[in-house]
């Protein structure tokens, strides 16, 4: 049997880590979008206040993915030994808690990249490239509900 010190090493390419990070960011945004839609479906936020702007996000959620996860996040990773540094660019729905979404993405990317690669991830930079306004993306939904009709 070959001693552990004499064996070869497995190197995970930067682009593989970047793909894992991109998928993890997408999963994190889906979870956040589902939680936001569930809160709105319950009719109130954490303080018990109903926000009509959030209702548009919930209405967009029944079409499929909301603007929170409409586009696949783009990630770039740099691997040095067992340490990976990651940059992730995302698109978010508006209005939303941008800081909370970025924090959730950061935590989930650190967790998933660490689990799947065994690497330490000391830095995940999350940038927001675009904000989506649901009523601008699905204007036909507003017309069907009777708002903003031309008479």
PDB file of C-alpha atoms in Angstrom:
ATOM      1  CA  UNK A   1       0.000   0.000   0.000  1.00  0.00           C
ATOM      2  CA  UNK A   2       1.251   3.507  -0.852  1.00  0.00           C
ATOM      3  CA  UNK A   3       1.804   5.815   2.093  1.00  0.00           C
ATOM      4  CA  UNK A   4      -0.396   8.963   2.205  1.00  0.00           C
ATOM      5  CA  UNK A   5       2.613  11.281   1.804  1.00  0.00           C
ATOM      6  CA  UNK A   6       3.620   9.520  -1.417  1.00  0.00           C
ATOM      7  CA  UNK A   7       0.211   9.654  -3.099  1.00  0.00           C
ATOM      8  CA  UNK A   8      -0.786  12.226  -5.682  1.00  0.00           C
ATOM      9  CA  UNK A   9      -3.063  15.164  -5.022  1.00  0.00           C
ATOM     10  CA  UNK A  10      -6.477  16.055  -6.392  1.00  0.00           C
ATOM     11  CA  UNK A  11      -6.715  19.582  -7.741  1.00  0.00           C
ATOM     12  CA  UNK A  12     -10.122  21.136  -8.295  1.00  0.00           C
ATOM     13  CA  UNK A  13     -10.071  23.668 -11.115  1.00  0.00           C
ATOM     14  CA  UNK A  14     -11.121  27.272 -10.561  1.00  0.00           C
ATOM     15  CA  UNK A  15     -13.967  26.947 -13.061  1.00  0.00           C
ATOM     16  CA  UNK A  16     -15.385  23.920 -11.214  1.00  0.00           C
ATOM     17  CA  UNK A  17     -15.443  25.878  -7.947  1.00  0.00           C
ATOM     18  CA  UNK A  18     -17.046  28.787  -9.827  1.00  0.00           C
ATOM     19  CA  UNK A  19     -19.812  26.525 -11.171  1.00  0.00           C
ATOM     20  CA  UNK A  20     -20.474  25.141  -7.698  1.00  0.00           C
ATOM     21  CA  UNK A  21     -20.629  28.692  -6.326  1.00  0.00           C
ATOM     22  CA  UNK A  22     -22.985  29.795  -9.120  1.00  0.00           C
ATOM     23  CA  UNK A  23     -25.367  26.920  -8.434  1.00  0.00           C
ATOM     24  CA  UNK A  24     -25.206  27.527  -4.679  1.00  0.00           C
ATOM     25  CA  UNK A  25     -26.074  31.207  -5.210  1.00  0.00           C
ATOM     26  CA  UNK A  26     -29.046  30.220  -7.378  1.00  0.00           C
ATOM     27  CA  UNK A  27     -30.254  27.794  -4.703  1.00  0.00           C
ATOM     28  CA  UNK A  28     -29.893  30.460  -2.004  1.00  0.00           C
ATOM     29  CA  UNK A  29     -31.949  32.931  -4.046  1.00  0.00           C
ATOM     30  CA  UNK A  30     -34.657  30.327  -4.650  1.00  0.00           C
ATOM     31  CA  UNK A  31     -34.901  29.668  -0.917  1.00  0.00           C
ATOM     32  CA  UNK A  32     -35.092  33.426  -0.233  1.00  0.00           C
ATOM     33  CA  UNK A  33     -37.717  33.895  -2.961  1.00  0.00           C
ATOM     34  CA  UNK A  34     -39.813  31.065  -1.539  1.00  0.00           C
ATOM     35  CA  UNK A  35     -39.587  32.497   1.963  1.00  0.00           C
ATOM     36  CA  UNK A  36     -40.557  35.980   0.740  1.00  0.00           C
ATOM     37  CA  UNK A  37     -43.537  34.592  -1.168  1.00  0.00           C
ATOM     38  CA  UNK A  38     -44.610  32.555   1.879  1.00  0.00           C
ATOM     39  CA  UNK A  39     -44.457  35.635   4.114  1.00  0.00           C
ATOM     40  CA  UNK A  40     -46.594  37.589   1.667  1.00  0.00           C
ATOM     41  CA  UNK A  41     -49.027  34.680   1.300  1.00  0.00           C
ATOM     42  CA  UNK A  42     -49.435  34.769   5.080  1.00  0.00           C
ATOM     43  CA  UNK A  43     -50.377  38.430   4.641  1.00  0.00           C
ATOM     44  CA  UNK A  44     -47.768  40.109   6.806  1.00  0.00           C
ATOM     45  CA  UNK A  45     -44.095  40.708   7.329  1.00  0.00           C
ATOM     46  CA  UNK A  46     -42.209  40.012  10.568  1.00  0.00           C
ATOM     47  CA  UNK A  47     -43.729  43.118  12.160  1.00  0.00           C
ATOM     48  CA  UNK A  48     -47.233  42.078  11.112  1.00  0.00           C
ATOM     49  CA  UNK A  49     -47.546  44.798   8.468  1.00  0.00           C
ATOM     50  CA  UNK A  50     -48.931  43.951   5.037  1.00  0.00           C
ATOM     51  CA  UNK A  51     -46.805  45.520   2.301  1.00  0.00           C
ATOM     52  CA  UNK A  52     -48.511  45.870  -1.087  1.00  0.00           C
ATOM     53  CA  UNK A  53     -45.152  46.110  -2.861  1.00  0.00           C
ATOM     54  CA  UNK A  54     -44.329  42.616  -1.566  1.00  0.00           C
ATOM     55  CA  UNK A  55     -47.657  41.404  -2.936  1.00  0.00           C
ATOM     56  CA  UNK A  56     -46.350  42.066  -6.456  1.00  0.00           C
ATOM     57  CA  UNK A  57     -43.379  39.817  -5.687  1.00  0.00           C
ATOM     58  CA  UNK A  58     -45.752  37.094  -4.500  1.00  0.00           C
ATOM     59  CA  UNK A  59     -47.855  37.533  -7.647  1.00  0.00           C
ATOM     60  CA  UNK A  60     -44.724  37.110  -9.748  1.00  0.00           C
ATOM     61  CA  UNK A  61     -43.798  34.004  -7.743  1.00  0.00           C
ATOM     62  CA  UNK A  62     -46.792  32.092  -9.106  1.00  0.00           C
ATOM     63  CA  UNK A  63     -45.457  32.601 -12.645  1.00  0.00           C
ATOM     64  CA  UNK A  64     -42.307  30.672 -11.734  1.00  0.00           C
ATOM     65  CA  UNK A  65     -39.041  32.118 -10.527  1.00  0.00           C
ATOM     66  CA  UNK A  66     -39.242  35.691  -9.371  1.00  0.00           C
ATOM     67  CA  UNK A  67     -36.744  38.351 -10.338  1.00  0.00           C
ATOM     68  CA  UNK A  68     -34.703  37.119  -7.376  1.00  0.00           C
ATOM     69  CA  UNK A  69     -33.582  34.095  -9.340  1.00  0.00           C
ATOM     70  CA  UNK A  70     -34.581  34.904 -12.905  1.00  0.00           C
ATOM     71  CA  UNK A  71     -31.025  34.904 -14.245  1.00  0.00           C
ATOM     72  CA  UNK A  72     -28.343  32.415 -13.334  1.00  0.00           C
ATOM     73  CA  UNK A  73     -25.800  34.008 -11.014  1.00  0.00           C
ATOM     74  CA  UNK A  74     -22.316  34.323 -12.482  1.00  0.00           C
ATOM     75  CA  UNK A  75     -19.341  33.315 -10.348  1.00  0.00           C
ATOM     76  CA  UNK A  76     -15.573  33.535 -10.647  1.00  0.00           C
ATOM     77  CA  UNK A  77     -13.269  31.628  -8.299  1.00  0.00           C
ATOM     78  CA  UNK A  78      -9.565  31.695  -7.580  1.00  0.00           C
ATOM     79  CA  UNK A  79      -8.155  28.589  -5.909  1.00  0.00           C
ATOM     80  CA  UNK A  80      -4.811  28.509  -4.113  1.00  0.00           C
ATOM     81  CA  UNK A  81      -4.141  25.185  -2.409  1.00  0.00           C
ATOM     82  CA  UNK A  82      -7.133  24.432  -0.190  1.00  0.00           C
ATOM     83  CA  UNK A  83      -8.451  28.008  -0.175  1.00  0.00           C
ATOM     84  CA  UNK A  84     -11.018  29.372  -2.632  1.00  0.00           C
ATOM     85  CA  UNK A  85     -11.941  33.031  -3.031  1.00  0.00           C
ATOM     86  CA  UNK A  86     -15.212  33.592  -4.869  1.00  0.00           C
ATOM     87  CA  UNK A  87     -16.976  36.508  -6.562  1.00  0.00           C
ATOM     88  CA  UNK A  88     -20.672  36.092  -7.385  1.00  0.00           C
ATOM     89  CA  UNK A  89     -22.817  38.472  -9.463  1.00  0.00           C
ATOM     90  CA  UNK A  90     -26.588  38.197  -8.962  1.00  0.00           C
ATOM     91  CA  UNK A  91     -29.809  39.827 -10.113  1.00  0.00           C
ATOM     92  CA  UNK A  92     -32.412  40.584  -7.450  1.00  0.00           C
ATOM     93  CA  UNK A  93     -36.059  41.541  -7.326  1.00  0.00           C
ATOM     94  CA  UNK A  94     -37.022  45.054  -6.330  1.00  0.00           C
ATOM     95  CA  UNK A  95     -38.177  46.014  -3.791  1.00  0.00           C
ATOM     96  CA  UNK A  96     -36.348  43.608  -1.511  1.00  0.00           C
ATOM     97  CA  UNK A  97     -33.879  43.531   1.331  1.00  0.00           C
ATOM     98  CA  UNK A  98     -30.724  43.535  -0.787  1.00  0.00           C
ATOM     99  CA  UNK A  99     -28.397  43.153   2.189  1.00  0.00           C
ATOM    100  CA  UNK A 100     -30.286  40.124   3.498  1.00  0.00           C
ATOM    101  CA  UNK A 101     -30.282  38.433   0.085  1.00  0.00           C
ATOM    102  CA  UNK A 102     -26.551  39.081  -0.396  1.00  0.00           C
ATOM    103  CA  UNK A 103     -25.838  37.776   3.098  1.00  0.00           C
ATOM    104  CA  UNK A 104     -27.849  34.621   2.444  1.00  0.00           C
ATOM    105  CA  UNK A 105     -26.005  34.050  -0.839  1.00  0.00           C
ATOM    106  CA  UNK A 106     -22.640  34.603   0.852  1.00  0.00           C
ATOM    107  CA  UNK A 107     -23.385  32.165   3.701  1.00  0.00           C
ATOM    108  CA  UNK A 108     -24.803  29.471   1.410  1.00  0.00           C
ATOM    109  CA  UNK A 109     -21.917  29.699  -1.082  1.00  0.00           C
ATOM    110  CA  UNK A 110     -19.397  29.343   1.753  1.00  0.00           C
ATOM    111  CA  UNK A 111     -21.301  26.339   3.110  1.00  0.00           C
ATOM    112  CA  UNK A 112     -21.824  24.499  -0.200  1.00  0.00           C
ATOM    113  CA  UNK A 113     -18.375  25.104  -1.699  1.00  0.00           C
ATOM    114  CA  UNK A 114     -16.835  23.970   1.589  1.00  0.00           C
ATOM    115  CA  UNK A 115     -19.002  20.829   1.720  1.00  0.00           C
ATOM    116  CA  UNK A 116     -18.523  19.809  -1.898  1.00  0.00           C
ATOM    117  CA  UNK A 117     -14.836  20.613  -2.326  1.00  0.00           C
ATOM    118  CA  UNK A 118     -13.413  20.416   1.182  1.00  0.00           C
ATOM    119  CA  UNK A 119     -11.888  23.872   0.696  1.00  0.00           C
ATOM    120  CA  UNK A 120     -11.849  26.816   3.031  1.00  0.00           C
ATOM    121  CA  UNK A 121     -13.785  29.786   1.614  1.00  0.00           C
ATOM    122  CA  UNK A 122     -12.693  32.881   3.549  1.00  0.00           C
ATOM    123  CA  UNK A 123     -14.056  35.395   1.060  1.00  0.00           C
ATOM    124  CA  UNK A 124     -17.220  35.571  -1.020  1.00  0.00           C
ATOM    125  CA  UNK A 125     -17.892  38.904  -2.698  1.00  0.00           C
ATOM    126  CA  UNK A 126     -21.509  39.310  -3.833  1.00  0.00           C
ATOM    127  CA  UNK A 127     -22.343  42.037  -6.332  1.00  0.00           C
ATOM    128  CA  UNK A 128     -25.814  42.993  -7.522  1.00  0.00           C
ATOM    129  CA  UNK A 129     -25.752  43.558 -11.268  1.00  0.00           C
ATOM    130  CA  UNK A 130     -29.434  44.268 -11.838  1.00  0.00           C
ATOM    131  CA  UNK A 131     -32.681  44.841  -9.980  1.00  0.00           C
ATOM    132  CA  UNK A 132     -35.935  43.495 -11.441  1.00  0.00           C
ATOM    133  CA  UNK A 133     -39.270  45.242 -10.894  1.00  0.00           C
ATOM    134  CA  UNK A 134     -41.978  42.550 -11.286  1.00  0.00           C
ATOM    135  CA  UNK A 135     -44.736  44.843 -12.581  1.00  0.00           C
ATOM    136  CA  UNK A 136     -42.417  46.075 -15.349  1.00  0.00           C
ATOM    137  CA  UNK A 137     -41.551  42.538 -16.399  1.00  0.00           C
ATOM    138  CA  UNK A 138     -45.134  41.208 -16.415  1.00  0.00           C
ATOM    139  CA  UNK A 139     -47.355  44.153 -17.402  1.00  0.00           C
ATOM    140  CA  UNK A 140     -50.115  41.831 -18.663  1.00  0.00           C
ATOM    141  CA  UNK A 141     -50.644  40.559 -15.096  1.00  0.00           C
ATOM    142  CA  UNK A 142     -51.485  44.070 -13.888  1.00  0.00           C
ATOM    143  CA  UNK A 143     -54.014  44.580 -16.680  1.00  0.00           C
ATOM    144  CA  UNK A 144     -55.777  41.303 -15.895  1.00  0.00           C
ATOM    145  CA  UNK A 145     -56.229  42.389 -12.282  1.00  0.00           C
ATOM    146  CA  UNK A 146     -57.947  45.545 -13.445  1.00  0.00           C
ATOM    147  CA  UNK A 147     -55.297  48.091 -12.508  1.00  0.00           C
ATOM    148  CA  UNK A 148     -54.090  50.801 -14.877  1.00  0.00           C
ATOM    149  CA  UNK A 149     -56.625  50.059 -17.600  1.00  0.00           C
ATOM    150  CA  UNK A 150     -57.035  52.468 -20.434  1.00  0.00           C
ATOM    151  CA  UNK A 151     -60.700  53.497 -20.766  1.00  0.00           C
TER     152      UNK A 151
END
